[in-house]
Short mmCIF file of C-alpha atoms in Angstrom, two decimals:
data_model
loop_
_atom_site.label_atom_id
_atom_site.label_comp_id
_atom_site.label_asym_id
_atom_site.label_seq_id
_atom_site.Cartn_x
_atom_site.Cartn_y
_atom_site.Cartn_z
CA MET J 3 18.35 -1.99 15.55
CA THR J 4 18.15 1.35 13.77
CA SER J 5 20.60 3.04 11.43
CA ASP J 6 21.49 6.72 11.28
CA LEU J 7 21.89 6.35 7.51
CA LEU J 8 19.23 7.80 5.26
CA GLN J 9 17.67 4.70 3.72
CA LEU J 10 14.99 4.03 1.13
CA THR J 11 13.08 0.73 1.03
CA VAL J 12 10.93 0.11 -2.04
CA LEU J 13 7.58 -1.35 -0.99
CA GLY J 14 6.24 -1.29 -4.53
CA SER J 15 6.46 0.61 -7.81
CA ALA J 16 3.84 -0.91 -10.14
CA THR J 17 1.42 1.08 -12.27
CA PRO J 18 -1.49 1.27 -12.98
CA HIS J 19 -2.31 -1.67 -10.69
CA ALA J 20 -0.51 -4.01 -8.33
CA THR J 21 0.91 -7.19 -9.87
CA VAL J 22 1.66 -10.58 -8.34
CA ASP J 23 5.19 -9.53 -7.39
CA ASN J 24 4.94 -5.76 -7.19
CA PRO J 25 2.53 -3.54 -5.21
CA CYS J 26 1.76 -0.05 -6.46
CA SER J 27 3.83 2.98 -5.49
CA GLY J 28 5.06 3.05 -1.91
CA TYR J 29 8.35 3.64 -0.13
CA LEU J 30 9.69 3.54 3.41
CA VAL J 31 12.24 6.25 4.19
CA SER J 32 14.17 5.90 7.42
CA SER J 33 16.93 7.56 9.40
CA GLY J 34 17.74 6.80 13.00
CA ALA J 35 14.45 5.94 14.70
CA THR J 36 12.36 7.92 12.18
CA ARG J 37 10.10 6.16 9.68
CA LEU J 38 8.27 7.90 6.83
CA TRP J 39 5.80 6.03 4.60
CA MET J 40 5.93 7.81 1.25
CA ASP J 41 2.95 7.06 -1.03
CA ALA J 42 0.49 4.32 -0.11
CA GLY J 43 -0.52 2.54 -3.31
CA SER J 44 -2.40 -0.75 -3.39
CA GLY J 45 -0.53 -3.54 -1.60
CA THR J 46 1.98 -1.35 0.19
CA LEU J 47 0.44 -1.57 3.67
CA ALA J 48 1.14 -5.32 3.74
CA ARG J 49 4.71 -4.82 2.51
CA LEU J 50 5.30 -2.00 4.99
CA GLN J 51 4.62 -4.37 7.88
CA ARG J 52 7.51 -6.58 6.81
CA HIS J 53 9.76 -3.76 7.96
CA VAL J 54 7.92 -1.81 10.69
CA ARG J 55 4.71 -1.97 12.64
CA LEU J 56 2.19 0.62 11.57
CA ASP J 57 2.37 2.27 14.99
CA GLU J 58 6.11 2.81 14.40
CA VAL J 59 5.44 5.01 11.36
CA ASP J 60 6.05 8.66 12.23
CA ALA J 61 4.20 10.15 9.24
CA ILE J 62 2.73 9.40 5.83
CA TRP J 63 3.41 11.59 2.78
CA ILE J 64 1.19 11.27 -0.33
CA SER J 65 2.24 12.75 -3.66
CA HIS J 66 -1.24 12.86 -5.24
CA SER J 67 -4.65 11.27 -5.03
CA HIS J 68 -4.50 8.70 -7.84
CA ALA J 69 -5.33 5.26 -6.44
CA ASP J 70 -1.99 3.67 -7.33
CA HIS J 71 -0.39 6.13 -4.89
CA SER J 72 -3.02 6.43 -2.16
CA ALA J 73 -5.52 3.53 -2.09
CA ASP J 74 -4.02 1.79 0.95
CA LEU J 75 -4.91 4.79 3.09
CA LEU J 76 -8.41 3.30 3.16
CA THR J 77 -7.35 0.08 4.87
CA THR J 78 -4.84 1.99 7.00
CA TYR J 79 -7.80 3.91 8.43
CA TYR J 80 -9.31 0.63 9.65
CA ALA J 81 -5.95 -0.54 10.97
CA VAL J 82 -5.48 2.60 13.06
CA LEU J 83 -8.98 2.63 14.52
CA PHE J 84 -9.89 -1.01 14.84
CA ALA J 85 -6.82 -3.27 14.83
CA ASN J 86 -5.37 -4.47 18.13
CA VAL J 87 -2.47 -1.99 17.97
CA ARG J 88 -2.71 1.05 20.21
CA PHE J 89 -2.02 4.45 18.67
CA GLU J 90 -1.29 7.29 21.04
CA ALA J 91 -2.40 9.87 18.46
CA PRO J 92 -3.53 10.06 14.83
CA ILE J 93 -0.76 9.46 12.29
CA PRO J 94 0.45 12.70 10.68
CA LEU J 95 -0.65 12.61 7.04
CA TYR J 96 0.73 15.06 4.48
CA GLY J 97 -1.30 14.95 1.29
CA PRO J 98 -2.83 16.92 -1.57
CA PRO J 99 -5.65 19.41 -0.96
CA GLY J 100 -8.96 17.73 -0.19
CA ILE J 101 -7.48 14.38 0.81
CA ALA J 102 -9.43 14.13 4.09
CA ASP J 103 -12.81 14.68 2.42
CA ARG J 104 -11.86 12.29 -0.39
CA LEU J 105 -11.12 9.53 2.12
CA ALA J 106 -14.25 10.30 4.13
CA HIS J 107 -16.44 10.18 1.02
CA PHE J 108 -15.34 6.61 0.35
CA LEU J 109 -15.33 5.43 3.96
CA THR J 110 -18.66 6.91 5.11
CA ASN J 111 -21.49 4.35 5.16
CA THR J 112 -24.20 6.21 7.07
CA ALA J 113 -25.41 9.77 7.44
CA THR J 114 -22.53 10.33 9.86
CA ARG J 115 -19.20 11.23 8.26
CA SER J 116 -16.45 8.70 9.00
CA PRO J 117 -13.99 10.18 11.51
CA VAL J 118 -10.99 10.30 9.19
CA GLU J 119 -9.28 12.79 11.48
CA SER J 120 -9.34 10.22 14.31
CA ALA J 121 -6.90 8.12 12.27
CA PHE J 122 -4.95 10.82 10.44
CA ALA J 123 -3.71 14.25 11.49
CA VAL J 124 -4.06 15.76 8.03
CA GLN J 125 -1.88 18.58 6.74
CA GLU J 126 -2.55 19.63 3.16
CA LEU J 127 0.47 20.08 0.94
CA HIS J 128 1.15 23.19 -1.12
CA ASP J 129 4.02 24.41 -3.24
CA GLY J 130 6.85 25.24 -0.85
CA HIS J 131 5.46 23.22 2.08
CA GLN J 132 8.07 22.43 4.77
CA ALA J 133 7.86 19.86 7.54
CA ARG J 134 9.99 18.16 10.15
CA VAL J 135 9.38 14.49 10.87
CA GLY J 136 11.74 13.21 13.55
CA ASP J 137 15.22 13.15 12.01
CA LEU J 138 13.89 14.05 8.56
CA THR J 139 13.22 17.41 6.95
CA LEU J 140 10.72 17.48 4.07
CA ALA J 141 10.52 20.14 1.38
CA THR J 142 7.63 19.84 -1.09
CA ARG J 143 7.13 21.40 -4.52
CA ALA J 144 4.15 21.28 -6.86
CA VAL J 145 4.72 19.32 -10.07
CA GLU J 146 2.81 18.80 -13.34
CA HIS J 147 0.49 15.80 -13.45
CA GLY J 148 -2.86 17.23 -14.50
CA ILE J 149 -4.16 17.21 -10.91
CA PRO J 150 -2.64 18.63 -7.70
CA ALA J 151 0.59 16.65 -7.36
CA PHE J 152 3.85 17.08 -5.48
CA ALA J 153 7.48 16.03 -5.31
CA VAL J 154 9.46 15.96 -2.07
CA ARG J 155 13.06 16.38 -0.96
CA VAL J 156 13.90 14.41 2.19
CA GLU J 157 17.08 15.28 4.07
CA ALA J 158 18.81 13.80 7.10
CA GLY J 159 22.39 13.78 8.32
CA GLY J 160 23.59 15.84 5.39
CA ARG J 161 22.12 13.40 2.83
CA SER J 162 19.25 14.05 0.45
CA LEU J 163 16.68 11.98 -1.43
CA VAL J 164 14.26 13.51 -3.91
CA TYR J 165 11.08 11.69 -5.00
CA SER J 166 9.34 12.92 -8.14
CA GLY J 167 5.88 11.50 -7.48
CA ASP J 168 4.12 11.40 -10.87
CA THR J 169 4.92 14.31 -13.13
CA ALA J 170 5.93 15.51 -16.53
CA PRO J 171 9.42 17.03 -16.63
CA CYS J 172 9.18 20.42 -14.97
CA ALA J 173 11.37 23.16 -13.54
CA ASN J 174 10.09 22.70 -9.99
CA LEU J 175 11.28 19.09 -9.88
CA THR J 176 14.67 19.94 -11.36
CA ARG J 177 15.20 22.76 -8.86
CA LEU J 178 14.07 20.58 -5.95
CA ALA J 179 16.54 17.86 -6.96
CA GLU J 180 19.56 20.15 -7.40
CA GLY J 181 22.67 18.41 -6.05
CA CYS J 182 20.71 15.61 -4.37
CA ASP J 183 22.41 12.36 -3.41
CA ALA J 184 19.66 10.29 -5.04
CA LEU J 185 16.74 11.09 -7.33
CA LEU J 186 13.88 8.57 -7.24
CA CYS J 187 12.16 9.44 -10.49
CA GLU J 188 9.28 7.90 -12.38
CA ALA J 189 9.64 6.63 -15.97
CA GLU J 190 6.07 5.65 -16.73
CA SER J 191 5.76 6.51 -20.42
CA SER J 192 7.37 4.79 -23.37
CA GLN J 193 6.99 8.03 -25.30
CA ALA J 194 5.55 11.47 -24.79
CA PRO J 195 1.99 11.93 -26.07
CA ALA J 196 1.64 13.12 -29.64
CA ASP J 197 -1.23 15.38 -28.58
CA GLY J 198 -2.44 16.55 -25.22
CA PRO J 199 -0.40 17.49 -22.17
CA GLN J 200 2.45 15.33 -20.92
CA VAL J 201 1.89 14.06 -17.36
CA HIS J 202 4.72 11.52 -16.96
CA HIS J 203 8.43 11.12 -17.68
CA THR J 204 9.79 8.92 -20.42
CA PRO J 205 13.03 7.13 -19.48
CA GLU J 206 14.96 9.72 -21.49
CA ASP J 207 13.20 12.49 -19.57
CA THR J 208 14.16 10.76 -16.33
CA GLY J 209 17.82 10.82 -17.34
CA ASP J 210 17.56 14.43 -18.47
CA THR J 211 16.01 15.53 -15.17
CA ALA J 212 18.76 13.78 -13.18
CA THR J 213 21.46 15.36 -15.34
CA ALA J 214 19.95 18.85 -15.22
CA ALA J 215 19.64 18.63 -11.44
CA GLY J 216 23.18 17.36 -10.95
CA ALA J 217 21.89 14.34 -9.02
CA ALA J 218 24.61 11.99 -7.79
CA ARG J 219 22.49 8.89 -8.40
CA LEU J 220 19.30 7.97 -10.24
CA LEU J 221 16.74 5.41 -9.08
CA VAL J 222 14.23 4.65 -11.83
CA THR J 223 10.74 3.79 -10.59
CA HIS J 224 7.05 3.58 -11.62
CA VAL J 225 7.91 1.97 -14.94
CA GLY J 226 4.77 1.68 -17.06
CA PRO J 227 3.37 -1.54 -18.56
CA THR J 228 4.68 -0.72 -22.04
CA LEU J 229 8.27 -0.79 -20.75
CA THR J 230 10.45 -3.27 -18.91
CA PRO J 231 12.63 -2.11 -16.02
CA ASP J 232 15.79 -3.04 -17.96
CA GLU J 233 14.63 -1.04 -20.96
CA ALA J 234 13.77 1.97 -18.80
CA VAL J 235 17.20 1.92 -17.11
CA ARG J 236 18.99 1.47 -20.45
CA ARG J 237 17.15 4.37 -22.06
CA ALA J 238 17.66 6.64 -19.04
CA SER J 239 21.38 5.84 -19.12
CA THR J 240 21.67 7.46 -22.56
CA ARG J 241 20.93 10.80 -20.88
CA PHE J 242 22.42 10.34 -17.39
CA HIS J 243 25.93 8.97 -16.93
CA GLY J 244 26.01 8.51 -13.17
CA PRO J 245 24.96 5.39 -11.25
CA ILE J 246 21.47 4.15 -12.15
CA ASP J 247 19.38 1.46 -10.49
CA TYR J 248 15.84 0.21 -10.88
CA ALA J 249 13.70 0.61 -7.75
CA ALA J 250 12.87 -3.08 -7.52
CA PRO J 251 10.28 -3.99 -4.86
CA GLY J 252 11.89 -5.16 -1.64
CA THR J 253 15.18 -3.39 -2.31
CA THR J 254 16.74 -1.10 0.31
CA PHE J 255 19.09 1.65 -0.84
CA SER J 256 21.44 3.55 1.46
CA ILE J 257 21.54 7.19 0.40
CA ALA J 258 25.20 8.09 0.69
#
């Protein structure tokens, strides 16, 4: 049975590595019969299959190339090409520039380049990228993480979910999230760095971004090892006074 509601299922949100109870970053976004796998960190492929078969996934969207957001693409390649599930076509994969060659570099074992494009129909993201995936529309903006990185706004049925990926607070994310029904925003850092560029949100930054964007709801995710989820939510709530939840692994949120 499918639902026309825009729904978010948290596959995992751990950083910098998967833990016993929590895979790395990965989310399943669904509406109607459409299924979008958003970030594919370590451990998320296994969790994904609790909810859908891999051949039921309409597309994969990757925020950036750090392993805790993309490593399970490697085993997904083997699943698409060699598992006993038939794929009618490569899975559409939206990812940062160079993602196909990055995967091929790891997967190639001989002088012949591994056929990454046989598993994935790769489209490279850029600032302002737009896509339609079944019932979902995707709008992507570049964000600030020290490498090419992106946030995305997913809309369906008049509802909107914005995912920050990994980023320092930035104007592009705030503009992308304007008036959204839910902002799924990272809170990795206990504090901003004393020197050097900032590449993550603190919990207070997460609350500030949600407030500045006028988000209706805040979902705190990607909480770093120096914080607890409860602490991250509490600190974010000092800056954002709407509903706040922690994106606990296994939780499904209806975006309404």
